[in-house]
Short mmCIF file of C-alpha atoms in Angstrom, two decimals:
data_model
loop_
_atom_site.label_atom_id
_atom_site.label_comp_id
_atom_site.label_asym_id
_atom_site.label_seq_id
_atom_site.Cartn_x
_atom_site.Cartn_y
_atom_site.Cartn_z
CA MET A 155 -22.53 -1.53 202.13
CA LEU A 156 -22.45 -5.10 201.41
CA SER A 157 -20.64 -6.46 198.37
CA ARG A 158 -22.48 -6.39 195.63
CA PRO A 159 -21.89 -7.96 191.65
CA PRO A 160 -21.46 -4.60 189.04
CA ASN A 161 -24.72 -2.78 188.64
CA LYS A 162 -24.12 -3.53 184.63
CA LYS A 163 -26.34 -5.70 182.97
CA GLU A 164 -25.36 -9.42 183.07
CA ASP A 165 -27.06 -10.87 179.50
CA PRO A 166 -29.84 -13.44 180.88
CA ARG A 167 -27.94 -16.31 179.12
CA VAL A 168 -24.63 -15.90 181.44
CA THR A 169 -26.99 -15.24 184.44
CA ARG A 170 -29.11 -18.18 183.47
CA THR A 171 -25.97 -20.36 183.07
CA ARG A 172 -24.47 -19.16 186.22
CA ASN A 173 -27.52 -20.45 188.16
CA LEU A 174 -27.51 -23.37 186.74
CA ILE A 175 -24.04 -24.29 187.61
CA LEU A 176 -24.23 -22.36 191.20
CA ASN A 177 -27.86 -24.76 191.79
CA ALA A 178 -26.31 -27.91 190.81
CA PHE A 179 -23.32 -27.36 193.20
CA ALA A 180 -26.26 -26.63 195.92
CA GLU A 181 -27.55 -29.89 195.02
CA LEU A 182 -24.46 -32.00 195.09
CA LEU A 183 -22.55 -31.21 197.77
CA PRO A 184 -24.30 -32.18 200.58
CA GLN A 185 -24.41 -35.75 198.79
CA GLN A 186 -20.74 -35.77 197.75
CA GLY A 187 -19.09 -33.79 200.27
CA PHE A 188 -16.66 -30.56 198.79
CA HIS A 189 -13.32 -32.60 198.85
CA ALA A 190 -15.10 -35.28 196.47
CA LEU A 191 -16.98 -33.08 193.57
CA THR A 192 -14.79 -32.52 190.94
CA VAL A 193 -15.93 -29.47 188.31
CA GLN A 194 -17.40 -32.88 185.52
CA ASN A 195 -19.86 -33.73 188.62
CA ILE A 196 -21.10 -30.14 188.87
CA ALA A 197 -20.71 -29.26 185.00
CA GLU A 198 -22.75 -32.92 184.76
CA LYS A 199 -25.50 -31.38 186.85
CA ALA A 200 -25.75 -28.83 185.10
CA GLY A 201 -25.92 -29.21 181.90
CA VAL A 202 -23.00 -27.47 179.95
CA ASN A 203 -19.30 -28.49 179.35
CA ARG A 204 -16.02 -27.36 181.63
CA ALA A 205 -15.77 -24.91 179.73
CA THR A 206 -18.51 -23.62 180.29
CA PHE A 207 -17.99 -23.91 183.72
CA TYR A 208 -14.66 -22.40 183.72
CA ALA A 209 -16.10 -19.62 181.77
CA HIS A 210 -17.54 -18.57 185.03
CA PHE A 211 -15.40 -20.04 187.73
CA PRO A 212 -12.01 -20.93 187.99
CA ASP A 213 -12.29 -24.22 190.02
CA LYS A 214 -14.93 -25.67 192.54
CA TYR A 215 -13.04 -22.91 195.41
CA ALA A 216 -14.63 -19.72 193.45
CA LEU A 217 -17.87 -21.69 193.06
CA LEU A 218 -17.75 -22.11 196.96
CA ASP A 219 -17.15 -18.37 197.38
CA SER A 220 -19.36 -17.51 195.47
CA ARG A 221 -21.98 -19.83 196.86
CA VAL A 222 -21.29 -19.14 200.97
CA GLN A 223 -21.28 -14.98 199.42
CA GLN A 224 -24.74 -14.97 197.97
CA LYS A 225 -26.29 -17.38 200.26
CA PHE A 226 -25.00 -15.24 203.56
CA ARG A 227 -26.35 -11.90 201.40
CA GLN A 228 -29.61 -13.41 201.23
CA GLU A 229 -29.48 -14.34 205.13
CA ILE A 230 -28.63 -10.62 205.51
CA GLU A 231 -31.24 -8.84 203.12
CA LYS A 232 -34.23 -11.48 204.61
CA ARG A 233 -33.48 -10.07 207.49
CA THR A 234 -33.45 -6.49 206.29
CA LEU A 235 -30.45 -5.81 208.36
CA ASN A 236 -28.77 -4.62 205.23
CA ALA A 237 -31.35 -1.63 205.06
CA CYS A 238 -30.87 -0.77 209.04
CA HIS A 239 -29.25 1.19 211.62
CA TYR A 240 -27.46 0.23 214.56
CA SER A 241 -29.00 -0.29 217.48
CA GLU A 242 -28.70 -3.21 219.97
CA GLY A 243 -31.38 -5.62 218.54
CA ASN A 244 -30.02 -4.42 215.09
CA LEU A 245 -27.11 -6.33 216.74
CA ARG A 246 -28.31 -8.62 218.72
CA ALA A 247 -30.34 -10.57 215.44
CA LEU A 248 -26.92 -9.95 213.54
CA ILE A 249 -24.98 -12.47 215.81
CA ALA A 250 -28.05 -14.93 215.67
CA THR A 251 -27.53 -14.94 212.19
CA VAL A 252 -24.10 -15.88 212.10
CA CYS A 253 -24.25 -18.37 214.83
CA GLU A 254 -27.68 -19.63 212.85
CA PHE A 255 -25.44 -19.25 208.99
CA VAL A 256 -22.70 -20.86 210.32
CA ALA A 257 -23.79 -23.55 212.33
CA ARG A 258 -25.46 -24.59 209.34
CA MET A 259 -22.75 -24.02 206.64
CA ASN A 260 -21.16 -26.50 210.07
CA ALA A 261 -24.01 -29.40 209.29
CA HIS A 262 -23.86 -29.55 206.10
CA CYS A 263 -20.08 -29.77 205.15
CA LYS A 264 -19.31 -32.50 208.71
CA ASN A 265 -15.87 -33.14 207.60
CA ALA A 266 -14.62 -30.15 205.56
CA GLU A 267 -11.79 -28.95 205.09
CA ASN A 268 -9.67 -26.31 206.37
CA GLN A 269 -9.93 -24.50 203.19
CA PHE A 270 -13.39 -24.86 203.17
CA GLU A 271 -14.30 -23.82 206.43
CA SER A 272 -11.50 -21.33 205.22
CA LEU A 273 -13.87 -19.72 203.03
CA ILE A 274 -16.53 -20.13 204.77
CA GLU A 275 -15.10 -17.94 207.44
CA THR A 276 -13.61 -14.90 204.85
CA GLN A 277 -16.94 -14.87 203.38
CA ILE A 278 -19.11 -13.82 206.30
CA ARG A 279 -16.42 -12.13 208.19
CA GLN A 280 -15.86 -9.64 204.80
CA GLN A 281 -19.62 -9.45 204.70
CA VAL A 282 -20.45 -8.31 208.89
CA GLN A 283 -17.36 -6.29 208.94
CA GLU A 284 -18.92 -4.05 205.76
CA LEU A 285 -22.34 -3.72 207.04
CA LEU A 286 -20.77 -3.05 210.47
CA GLU A 287 -19.26 -0.40 209.06
CA PHE A 288 -21.87 0.96 207.61
CA TRP A 289 -23.73 0.88 210.65
CA LEU A 290 -21.23 3.13 212.75
CA GLU A 291 -20.65 5.48 210.11
CA GLN A 292 -24.58 6.25 210.06
CA ILE A 293 -23.90 7.36 213.56
CA GLY A 294 -20.95 9.17 213.02
CA SER A 295 -19.21 7.61 215.20
CA GLU A 296 -15.59 8.52 216.04
CA ILE A 297 -13.98 5.73 216.61
CA ASP A 298 -11.84 4.81 213.01
CA SER A 299 -15.15 2.27 211.69
CA HIS A 300 -12.46 0.16 210.25
CA THR A 301 -10.75 -1.21 212.46
CA ALA A 302 -13.93 -1.27 215.22
CA ALA A 303 -15.69 -3.37 212.39
CA THR A 304 -12.46 -5.87 211.68
CA ALA A 305 -12.47 -6.30 215.66
CA ALA A 306 -16.31 -7.20 215.63
CA SER A 307 -16.03 -9.49 212.64
CA TRP A 308 -13.50 -11.47 213.87
CA ALA A 309 -15.06 -11.49 217.37
CA LEU A 310 -18.84 -11.85 215.93
CA TYR A 311 -17.35 -14.86 213.78
CA GLY A 312 -15.50 -16.59 216.29
CA LEU A 313 -17.87 -16.47 218.72
CA ALA A 314 -20.36 -17.88 216.42
CA LEU A 315 -18.20 -20.92 215.53
CA GLN A 316 -17.38 -21.99 219.33
CA TRP A 317 -21.62 -21.97 219.63
CA SER A 318 -22.31 -23.76 216.59
CA ARG A 319 -19.60 -26.64 218.12
CA GLU A 320 -21.82 -27.13 221.21
CA LYS A 321 -23.50 -29.81 221.87
CA ASN A 322 -26.14 -28.63 223.62
CA ARG A 323 -26.20 -25.35 222.92
CA LEU A 324 -28.56 -22.20 223.76
CA LEU A 325 -31.05 -21.43 221.43
CA ALA A 326 -29.37 -18.47 218.33
CA GLU A 327 -31.20 -15.96 220.08
CA GLU A 328 -29.74 -16.42 223.65
CA TYR A 329 -26.26 -17.03 222.73
CA ALA A 330 -27.23 -13.51 220.62
CA ASP A 331 -27.73 -11.82 224.25
CA GLN A 332 -25.23 -13.21 226.37
CA VAL A 333 -22.06 -12.73 224.20
CA LEU A 334 -23.88 -8.97 222.72
CA PRO A 335 -21.48 -6.91 225.43
CA LEU A 336 -18.36 -8.57 223.92
CA VAL A 337 -18.94 -8.02 220.12
CA ALA A 338 -20.45 -4.31 220.82
CA SER A 339 -17.35 -3.76 223.44
CA ASN A 340 -14.93 -4.11 219.67
CA LEU A 341 -17.46 -1.43 218.36
CA CYS A 342 -17.30 0.79 221.02
CA LEU A 343 -20.51 1.06 221.80
CA THR A 344 -22.63 1.43 224.77
CA ARG A 345 -27.09 0.78 225.35
CA GLU A 346 -25.97 4.52 225.97
CA GLY A 347 -23.63 4.54 222.32
CA VAL A 348 -20.43 5.74 220.97
CA LEU A 349 -17.87 5.72 224.42
CA SER A 350 -16.13 8.91 224.53
#
C-alpha cells in the first residue's frame, strides 16, 4: 500500500524536532518561496541549529519531498482511500483528490522551479501507483498490476496537472467524471470489472 515510515518506535524528541522543522518549512514556504528559502531560515524558525536540521534532512529538497509525501498521504487517509477496494466511485474520488492536491500545491508555489514541480510529481505518482497496485491485487486482476498502475498514475497525474492549470476549470468532481474512462482504461477496467 502507501509508503509508510518504519514501524520502529521513534524517540519522541526526534519526532518533535522533525515536526518543528516540517512546520517551520510549511509556514515559511508561502512567505518566501522555495527558491529563496534557506536551511538557515528554516532552522531559525524551528528553533534548532543547522546541524540538527541536517541530522533530519540532507537539504531543503529532501524536506520538501517529505512534506509533500506526508500531506498527500494525509489527503488519501482523510478520504479513507487507502482502506478501500477498487470501485468506480473510489477511482473517481482518487482522481478528484489528486486534482485538488495538485491545484493547491501549484497555488502555493506559483513561481516554482522545475525541480520543485518534479518533486511533487514524483511523490504523488508514487503514492497513487502504490494505491492502484493495492486495489488491483485486491480484486485479483490478471493483468500486471505494476505496469497498469504505473500507466494509470502517469495518466492521472498528467490530467490533474492539466486541470490545475486551466483558468475556468470544472469542479474537481465534474472533471473526475469526465476523465474517469481515460484513467480506468489504463487499468484495463470497465464498469463490468477486469477486461478479458
